[in-house]
PDB file of C-alpha atoms in Angstrom:
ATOM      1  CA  UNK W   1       0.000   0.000   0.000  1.00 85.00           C
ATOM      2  CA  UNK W   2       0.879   3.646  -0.260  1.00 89.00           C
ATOM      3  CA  UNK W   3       3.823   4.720   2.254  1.00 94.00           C
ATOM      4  CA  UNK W   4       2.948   8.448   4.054  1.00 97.00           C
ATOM      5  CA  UNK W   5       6.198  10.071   5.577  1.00 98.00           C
ATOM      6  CA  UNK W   6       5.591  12.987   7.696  1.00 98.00           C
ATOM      7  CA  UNK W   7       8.450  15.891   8.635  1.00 98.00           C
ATOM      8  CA  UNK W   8       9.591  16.735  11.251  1.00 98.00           C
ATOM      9  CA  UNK W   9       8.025  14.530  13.568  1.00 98.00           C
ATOM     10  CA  UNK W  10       8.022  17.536  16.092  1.00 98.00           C
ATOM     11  CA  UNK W  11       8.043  21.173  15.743  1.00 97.00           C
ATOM     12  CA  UNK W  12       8.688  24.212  18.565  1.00 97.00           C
ATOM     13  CA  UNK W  13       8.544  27.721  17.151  1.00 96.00           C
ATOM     14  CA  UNK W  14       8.077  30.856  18.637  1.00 97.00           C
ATOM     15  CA  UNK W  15       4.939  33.038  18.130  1.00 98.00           C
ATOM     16  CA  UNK W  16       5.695  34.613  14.907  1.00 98.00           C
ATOM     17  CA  UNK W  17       8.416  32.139  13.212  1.00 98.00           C
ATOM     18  CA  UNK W  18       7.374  30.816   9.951  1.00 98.00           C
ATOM     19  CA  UNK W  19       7.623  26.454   9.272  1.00 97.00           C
ATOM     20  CA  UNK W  20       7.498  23.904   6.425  1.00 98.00           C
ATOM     21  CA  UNK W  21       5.909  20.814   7.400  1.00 98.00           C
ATOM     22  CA  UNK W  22       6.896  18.143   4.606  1.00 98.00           C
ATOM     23  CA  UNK W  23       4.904  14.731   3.344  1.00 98.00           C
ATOM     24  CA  UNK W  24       6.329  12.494   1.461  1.00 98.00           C
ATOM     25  CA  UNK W  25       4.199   9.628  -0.218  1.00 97.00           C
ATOM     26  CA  UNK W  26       5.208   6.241  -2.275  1.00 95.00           C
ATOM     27  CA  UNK W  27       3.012   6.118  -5.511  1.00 92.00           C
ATOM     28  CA  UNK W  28      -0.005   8.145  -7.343  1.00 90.00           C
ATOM     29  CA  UNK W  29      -2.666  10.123  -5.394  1.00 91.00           C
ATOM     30  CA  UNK W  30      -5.531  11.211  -6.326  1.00 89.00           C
ATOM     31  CA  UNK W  31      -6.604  12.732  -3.136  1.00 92.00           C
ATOM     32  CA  UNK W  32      -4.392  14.763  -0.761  1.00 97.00           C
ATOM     33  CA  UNK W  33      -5.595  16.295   2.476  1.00 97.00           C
ATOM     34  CA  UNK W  34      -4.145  18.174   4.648  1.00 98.00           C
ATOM     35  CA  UNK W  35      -5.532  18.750   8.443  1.00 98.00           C
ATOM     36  CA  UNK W  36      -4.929  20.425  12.081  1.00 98.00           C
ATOM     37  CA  UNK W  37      -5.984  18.459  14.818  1.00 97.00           C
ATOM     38  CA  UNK W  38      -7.573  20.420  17.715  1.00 91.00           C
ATOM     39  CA  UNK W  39      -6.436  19.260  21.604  1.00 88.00           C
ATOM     40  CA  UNK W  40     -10.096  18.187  21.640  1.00 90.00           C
ATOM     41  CA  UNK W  41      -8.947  15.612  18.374  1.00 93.00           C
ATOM     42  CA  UNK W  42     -11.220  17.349  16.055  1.00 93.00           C
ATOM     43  CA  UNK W  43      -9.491  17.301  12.484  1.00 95.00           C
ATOM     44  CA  UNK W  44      -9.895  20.455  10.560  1.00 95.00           C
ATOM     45  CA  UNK W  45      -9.603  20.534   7.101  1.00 95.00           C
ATOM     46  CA  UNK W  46      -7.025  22.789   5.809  1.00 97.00           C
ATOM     47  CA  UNK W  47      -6.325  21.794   2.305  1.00 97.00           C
ATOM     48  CA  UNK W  48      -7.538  19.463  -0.325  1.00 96.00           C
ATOM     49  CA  UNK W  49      -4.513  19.332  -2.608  1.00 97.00           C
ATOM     50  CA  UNK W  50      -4.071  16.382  -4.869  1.00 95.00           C
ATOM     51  CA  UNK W  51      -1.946  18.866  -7.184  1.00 95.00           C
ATOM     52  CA  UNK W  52      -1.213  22.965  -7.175  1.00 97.00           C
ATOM     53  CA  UNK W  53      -0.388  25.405  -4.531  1.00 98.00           C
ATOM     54  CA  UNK W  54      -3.334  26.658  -2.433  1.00 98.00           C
ATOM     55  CA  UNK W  55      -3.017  29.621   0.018  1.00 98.00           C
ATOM     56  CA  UNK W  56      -5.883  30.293   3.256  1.00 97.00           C
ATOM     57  CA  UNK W  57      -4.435  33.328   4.953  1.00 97.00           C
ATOM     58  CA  UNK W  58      -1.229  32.078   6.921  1.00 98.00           C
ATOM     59  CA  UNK W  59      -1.054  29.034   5.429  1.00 98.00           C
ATOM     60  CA  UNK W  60      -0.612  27.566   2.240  1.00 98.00           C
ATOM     61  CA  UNK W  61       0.103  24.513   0.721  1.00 98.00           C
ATOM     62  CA  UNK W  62       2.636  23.059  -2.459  1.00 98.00           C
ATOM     63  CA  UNK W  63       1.695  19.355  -4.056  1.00 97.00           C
ATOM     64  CA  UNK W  64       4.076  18.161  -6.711  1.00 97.00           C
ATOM     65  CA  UNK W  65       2.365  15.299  -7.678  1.00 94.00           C
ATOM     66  CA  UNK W  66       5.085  13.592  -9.892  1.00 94.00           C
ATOM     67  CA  UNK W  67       7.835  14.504  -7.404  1.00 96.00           C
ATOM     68  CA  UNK W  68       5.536  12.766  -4.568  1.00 97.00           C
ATOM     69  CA  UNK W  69       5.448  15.083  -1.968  1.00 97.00           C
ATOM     70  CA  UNK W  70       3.429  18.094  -0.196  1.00 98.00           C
ATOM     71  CA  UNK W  71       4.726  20.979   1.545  1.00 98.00           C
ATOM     72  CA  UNK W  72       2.182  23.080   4.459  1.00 98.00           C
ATOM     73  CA  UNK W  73       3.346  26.722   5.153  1.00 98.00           C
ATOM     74  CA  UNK W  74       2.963  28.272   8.382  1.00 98.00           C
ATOM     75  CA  UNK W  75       3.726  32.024   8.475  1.00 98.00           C
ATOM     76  CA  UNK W  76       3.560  34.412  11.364  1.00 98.00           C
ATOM     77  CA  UNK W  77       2.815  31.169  13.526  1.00 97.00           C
ATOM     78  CA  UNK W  78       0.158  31.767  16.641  1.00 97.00           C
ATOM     79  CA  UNK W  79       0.071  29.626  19.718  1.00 96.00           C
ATOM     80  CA  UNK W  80      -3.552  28.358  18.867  1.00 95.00           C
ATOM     81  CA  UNK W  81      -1.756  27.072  15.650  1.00 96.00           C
ATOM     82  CA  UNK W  82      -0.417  24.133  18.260  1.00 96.00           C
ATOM     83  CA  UNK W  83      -1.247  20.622  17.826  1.00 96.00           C
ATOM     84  CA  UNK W  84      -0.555  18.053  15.317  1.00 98.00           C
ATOM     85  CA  UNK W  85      -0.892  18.456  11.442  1.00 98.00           C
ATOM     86  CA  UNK W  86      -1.580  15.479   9.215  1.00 98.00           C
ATOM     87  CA  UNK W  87      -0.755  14.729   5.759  1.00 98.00           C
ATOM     88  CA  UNK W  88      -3.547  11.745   4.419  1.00 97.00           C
ATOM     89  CA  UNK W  89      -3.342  10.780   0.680  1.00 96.00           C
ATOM     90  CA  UNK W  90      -5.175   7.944  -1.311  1.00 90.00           C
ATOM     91  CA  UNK W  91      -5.953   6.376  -4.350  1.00 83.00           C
ATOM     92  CA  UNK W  92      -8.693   4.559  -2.872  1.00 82.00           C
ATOM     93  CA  UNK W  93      -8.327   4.509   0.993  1.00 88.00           C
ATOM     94  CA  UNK W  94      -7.351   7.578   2.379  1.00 93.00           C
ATOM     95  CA  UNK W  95      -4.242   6.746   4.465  1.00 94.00           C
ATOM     96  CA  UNK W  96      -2.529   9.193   7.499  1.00 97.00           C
ATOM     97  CA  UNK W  97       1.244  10.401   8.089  1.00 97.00           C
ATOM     98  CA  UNK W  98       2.145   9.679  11.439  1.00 98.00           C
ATOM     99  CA  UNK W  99       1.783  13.689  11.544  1.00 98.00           C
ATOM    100  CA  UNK W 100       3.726  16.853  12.925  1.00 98.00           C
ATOM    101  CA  UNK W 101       3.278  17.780  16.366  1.00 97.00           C
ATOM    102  CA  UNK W 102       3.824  21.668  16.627  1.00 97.00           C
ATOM    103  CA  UNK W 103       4.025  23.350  19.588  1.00 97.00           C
ATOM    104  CA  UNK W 104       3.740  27.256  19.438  1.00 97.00           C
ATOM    105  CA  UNK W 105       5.008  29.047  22.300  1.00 96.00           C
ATOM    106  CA  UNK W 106       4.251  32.957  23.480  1.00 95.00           C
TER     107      UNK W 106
ATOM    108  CA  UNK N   1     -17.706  22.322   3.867  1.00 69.00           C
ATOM    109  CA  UNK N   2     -19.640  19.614   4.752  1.00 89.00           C
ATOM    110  CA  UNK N   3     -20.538  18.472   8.345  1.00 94.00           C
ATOM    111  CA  UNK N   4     -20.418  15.077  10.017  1.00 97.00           C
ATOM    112  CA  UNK N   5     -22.005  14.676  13.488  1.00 97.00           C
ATOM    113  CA  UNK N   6     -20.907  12.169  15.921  1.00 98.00           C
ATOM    114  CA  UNK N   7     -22.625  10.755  19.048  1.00 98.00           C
ATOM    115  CA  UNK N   8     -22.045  10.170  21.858  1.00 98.00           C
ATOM    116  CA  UNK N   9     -18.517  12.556  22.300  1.00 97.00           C
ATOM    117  CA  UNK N  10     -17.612  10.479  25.318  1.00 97.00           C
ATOM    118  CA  UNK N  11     -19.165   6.878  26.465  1.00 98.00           C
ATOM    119  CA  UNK N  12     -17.279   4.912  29.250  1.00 98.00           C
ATOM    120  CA  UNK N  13     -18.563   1.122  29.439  1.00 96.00           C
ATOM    121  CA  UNK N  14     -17.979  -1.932  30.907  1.00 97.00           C
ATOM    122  CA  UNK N  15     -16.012  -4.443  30.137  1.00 98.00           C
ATOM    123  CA  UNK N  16     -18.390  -6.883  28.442  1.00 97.00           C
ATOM    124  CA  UNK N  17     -20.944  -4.387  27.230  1.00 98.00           C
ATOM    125  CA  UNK N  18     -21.286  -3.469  23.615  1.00 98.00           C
ATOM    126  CA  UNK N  19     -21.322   0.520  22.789  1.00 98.00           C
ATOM    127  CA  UNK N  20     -22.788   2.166  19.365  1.00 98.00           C
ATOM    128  CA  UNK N  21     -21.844   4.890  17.781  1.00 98.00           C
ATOM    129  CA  UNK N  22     -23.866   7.076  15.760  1.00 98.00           C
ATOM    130  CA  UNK N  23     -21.988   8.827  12.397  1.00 97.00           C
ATOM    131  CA  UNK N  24     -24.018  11.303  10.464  1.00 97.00           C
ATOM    132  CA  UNK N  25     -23.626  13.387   7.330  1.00 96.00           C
ATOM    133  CA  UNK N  26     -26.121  16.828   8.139  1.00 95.00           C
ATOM    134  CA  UNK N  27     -26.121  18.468   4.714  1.00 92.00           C
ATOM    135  CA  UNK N  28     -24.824  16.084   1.927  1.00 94.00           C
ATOM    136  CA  UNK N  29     -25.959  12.624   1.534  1.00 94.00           C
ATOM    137  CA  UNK N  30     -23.240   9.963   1.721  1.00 92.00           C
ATOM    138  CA  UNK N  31     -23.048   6.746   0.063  1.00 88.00           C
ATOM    139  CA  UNK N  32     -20.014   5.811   1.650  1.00 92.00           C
ATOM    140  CA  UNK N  33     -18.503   6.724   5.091  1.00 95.00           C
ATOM    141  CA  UNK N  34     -15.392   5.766   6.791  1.00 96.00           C
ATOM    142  CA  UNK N  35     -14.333   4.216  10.218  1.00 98.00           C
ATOM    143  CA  UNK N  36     -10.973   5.229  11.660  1.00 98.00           C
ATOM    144  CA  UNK N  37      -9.401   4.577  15.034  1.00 98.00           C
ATOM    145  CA  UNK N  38      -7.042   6.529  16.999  1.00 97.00           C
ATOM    146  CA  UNK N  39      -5.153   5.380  19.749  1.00 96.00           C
ATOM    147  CA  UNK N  40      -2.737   8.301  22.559  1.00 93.00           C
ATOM    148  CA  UNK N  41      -0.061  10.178  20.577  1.00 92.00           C
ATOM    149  CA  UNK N  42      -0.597   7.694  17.791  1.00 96.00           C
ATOM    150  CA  UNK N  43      -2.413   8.556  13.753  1.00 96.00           C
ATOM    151  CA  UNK N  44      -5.672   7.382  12.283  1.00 97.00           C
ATOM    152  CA  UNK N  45      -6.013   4.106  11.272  1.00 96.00           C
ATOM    153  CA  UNK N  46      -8.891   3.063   8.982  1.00 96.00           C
ATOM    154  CA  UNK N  47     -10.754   0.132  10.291  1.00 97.00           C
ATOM    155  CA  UNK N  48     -13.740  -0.238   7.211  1.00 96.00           C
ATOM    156  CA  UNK N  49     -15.418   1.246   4.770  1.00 95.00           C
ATOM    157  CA  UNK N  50     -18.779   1.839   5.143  1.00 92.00           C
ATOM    158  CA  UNK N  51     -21.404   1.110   1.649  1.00 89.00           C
ATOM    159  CA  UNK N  52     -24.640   2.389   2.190  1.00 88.00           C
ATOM    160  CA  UNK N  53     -27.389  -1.062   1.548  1.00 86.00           C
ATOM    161  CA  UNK N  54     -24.339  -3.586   1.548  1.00 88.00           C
ATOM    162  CA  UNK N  55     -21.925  -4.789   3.942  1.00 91.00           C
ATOM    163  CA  UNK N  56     -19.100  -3.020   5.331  1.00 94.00           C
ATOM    164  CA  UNK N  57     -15.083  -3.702   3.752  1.00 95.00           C
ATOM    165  CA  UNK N  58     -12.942  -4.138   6.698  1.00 96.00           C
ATOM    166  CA  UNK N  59      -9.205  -3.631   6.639  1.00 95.00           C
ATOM    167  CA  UNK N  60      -6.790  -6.222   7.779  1.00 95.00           C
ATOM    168  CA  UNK N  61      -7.071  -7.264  10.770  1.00 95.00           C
ATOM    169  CA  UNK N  62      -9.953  -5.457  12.108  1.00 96.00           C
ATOM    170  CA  UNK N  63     -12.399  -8.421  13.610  1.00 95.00           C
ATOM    171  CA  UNK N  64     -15.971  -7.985  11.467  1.00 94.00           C
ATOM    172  CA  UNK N  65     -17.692  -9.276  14.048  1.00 95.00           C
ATOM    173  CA  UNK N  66     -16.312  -7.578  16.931  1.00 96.00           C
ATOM    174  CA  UNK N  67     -17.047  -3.986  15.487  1.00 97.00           C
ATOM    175  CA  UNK N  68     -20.404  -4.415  13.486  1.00 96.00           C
ATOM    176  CA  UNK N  69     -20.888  -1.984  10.872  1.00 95.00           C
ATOM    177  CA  UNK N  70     -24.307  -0.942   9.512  1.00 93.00           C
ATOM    178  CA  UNK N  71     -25.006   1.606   6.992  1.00 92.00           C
ATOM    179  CA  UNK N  72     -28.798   1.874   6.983  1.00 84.00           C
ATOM    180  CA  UNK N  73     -29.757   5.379   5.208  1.00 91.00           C
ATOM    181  CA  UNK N  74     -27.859   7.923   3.327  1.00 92.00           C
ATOM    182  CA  UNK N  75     -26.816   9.970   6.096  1.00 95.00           C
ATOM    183  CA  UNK N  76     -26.209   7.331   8.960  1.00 95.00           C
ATOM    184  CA  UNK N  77     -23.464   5.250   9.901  1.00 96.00           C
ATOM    185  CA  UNK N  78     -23.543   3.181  12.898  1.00 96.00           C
ATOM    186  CA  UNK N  79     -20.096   1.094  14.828  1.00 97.00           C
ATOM    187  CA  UNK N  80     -20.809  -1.296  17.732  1.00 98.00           C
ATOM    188  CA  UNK N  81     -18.208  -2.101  19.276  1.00 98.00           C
ATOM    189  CA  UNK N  82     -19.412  -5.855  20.753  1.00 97.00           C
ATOM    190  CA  UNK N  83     -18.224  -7.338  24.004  1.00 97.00           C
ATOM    191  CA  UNK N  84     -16.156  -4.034  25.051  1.00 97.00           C
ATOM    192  CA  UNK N  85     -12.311  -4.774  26.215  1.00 97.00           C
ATOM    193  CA  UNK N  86     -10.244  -2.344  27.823  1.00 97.00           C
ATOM    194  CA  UNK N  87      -8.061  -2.951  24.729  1.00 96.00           C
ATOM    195  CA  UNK N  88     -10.991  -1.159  22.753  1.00 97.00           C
ATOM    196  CA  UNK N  89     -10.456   2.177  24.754  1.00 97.00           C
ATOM    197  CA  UNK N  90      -9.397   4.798  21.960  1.00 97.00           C
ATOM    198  CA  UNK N  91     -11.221   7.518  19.419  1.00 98.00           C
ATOM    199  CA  UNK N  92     -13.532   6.993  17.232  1.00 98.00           C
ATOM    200  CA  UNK N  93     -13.562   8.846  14.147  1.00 98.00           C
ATOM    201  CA  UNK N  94     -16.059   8.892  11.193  1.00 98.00           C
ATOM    202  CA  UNK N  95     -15.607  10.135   7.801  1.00 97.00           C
ATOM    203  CA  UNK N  96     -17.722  10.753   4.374  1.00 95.00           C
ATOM    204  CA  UNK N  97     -17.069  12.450   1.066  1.00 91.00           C
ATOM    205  CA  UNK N  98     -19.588  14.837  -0.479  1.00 89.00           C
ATOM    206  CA  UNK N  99     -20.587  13.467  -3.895  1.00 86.00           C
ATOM    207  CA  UNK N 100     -22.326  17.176  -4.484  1.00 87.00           C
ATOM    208  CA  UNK N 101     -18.354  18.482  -4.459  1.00 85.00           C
ATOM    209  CA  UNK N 102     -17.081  16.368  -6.720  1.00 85.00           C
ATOM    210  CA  UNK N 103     -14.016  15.600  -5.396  1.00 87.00           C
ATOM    211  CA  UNK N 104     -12.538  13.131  -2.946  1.00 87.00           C
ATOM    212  CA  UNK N 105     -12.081  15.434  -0.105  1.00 91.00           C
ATOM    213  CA  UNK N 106     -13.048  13.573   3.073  1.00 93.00           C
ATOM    214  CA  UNK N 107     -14.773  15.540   5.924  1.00 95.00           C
ATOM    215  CA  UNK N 108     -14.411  13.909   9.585  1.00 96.00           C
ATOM    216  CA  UNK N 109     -16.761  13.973  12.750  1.00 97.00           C
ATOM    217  CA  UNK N 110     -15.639  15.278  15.995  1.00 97.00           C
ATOM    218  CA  UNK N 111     -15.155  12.011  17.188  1.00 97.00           C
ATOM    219  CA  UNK N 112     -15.837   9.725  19.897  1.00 98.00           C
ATOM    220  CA  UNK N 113     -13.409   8.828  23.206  1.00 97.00           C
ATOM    221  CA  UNK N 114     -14.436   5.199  24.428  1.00 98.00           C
ATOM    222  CA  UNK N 115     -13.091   4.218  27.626  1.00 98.00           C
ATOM    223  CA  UNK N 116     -13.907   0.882  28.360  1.00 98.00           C
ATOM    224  CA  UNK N 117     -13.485  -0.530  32.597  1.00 97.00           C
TER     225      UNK N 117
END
């Protein structure tokens, strides 16, 4: 099945420092998510990004589909941008990094 | 986006007791849903696909007839989890895709935390 590598496995920034969170997958996607996990394990969608660059505000997001991998922007980090960040990707089954755990600190 | 619902949040059970959990889509009908399960500090792991009017897929090594699946309508989703062991103590997590968006973006429920004594 399709291999999901997550980077760094952990993140701690200070309130304002900009990150690249980096996923790297084994074979051909055709669905590429991007989410934020809450502390109260809600997962928030940021981006759906099979291919393209995407932007929401501070954060954006870089797929190159035929290099494999994903890049998530952070700019101008917050503290409530804490807690993990998943990469998922499928072809059919829609399979999870082990994710980046960022901690933002004041 | 679209919303999935998820009850109960929180159930703690007894060992030996079987628990459901309700998975709903509230503005987009879904065909198919997904089960994941996530145990402390750990990612999601699916456990089955969910097909509206036929049987559930599970993955490998999830036991079919320990977590019974049933798809009964368009917007509901129900897990049991059957004779409860503390082993079965993690979060729940649902999942369904919009057919109305036409993509394969997933949306997830809240979730549900089963602690099992």
């Amino acid at each position: 099945g399709i291999q999901v590598e997550q980077s760094p496995p952990d993140l701690i920034l200070q309130e304002g420092a900009n990150s690249t969170l980096r996923c790297n997958f084994s074979d051909s996607v055709n669905n590429l998510q991007w989410f934020h996990q809450n502390p109260w394990g809600q997962l928030i969608n940021l981006f759906y990004i099979p291919s393209g660059t995407k932007q929401n505000g501070r954060l954006s997001a870089t797929t190159v589909a035929t290099e494999r991998y994903s890049l998530l922007y952070i700019s101008s980090s917050q503290t409530t941008d804490s807690g993990v960040y998943f990469c998922a990707v499928a072809y059919n089954k829609l399979i999870f990094g082990a994710g980046t755990r960022l901690a933002v600190h004041p | 986006g679209a919303v999935v619902s998820q009850h109960p949040s929180r159930v703690i059970c007894k060992s030996g007791t079987s628990v459901k959990i309700e998975c709903r889509s509230l503005d987009f009908q879904a065909t198919t849903m997904f089960w994941y399960r996530q145990f402390p500090k750990q990612s999601l792991m699916l456990m089955a696909t969910s097909n509206e009017g036929s049987k559930a897929t599970y993955e490998q090594g999830v036991e079919k007839d320990k977590f019974l699946i049933n798809h009964a309508s368009l917007t509901l989703s129900t897990l049991t989890v059957t004779s409860a062991h503390p082993e079965d103590s993690s979060f729940y997590i649902c999942s369904a895709r919009d057919p109305g968006q036409g993509t394969n973006e997933q949306y997830f429920g809240p979730g549900t935390r089963l602690t099992v004594t």
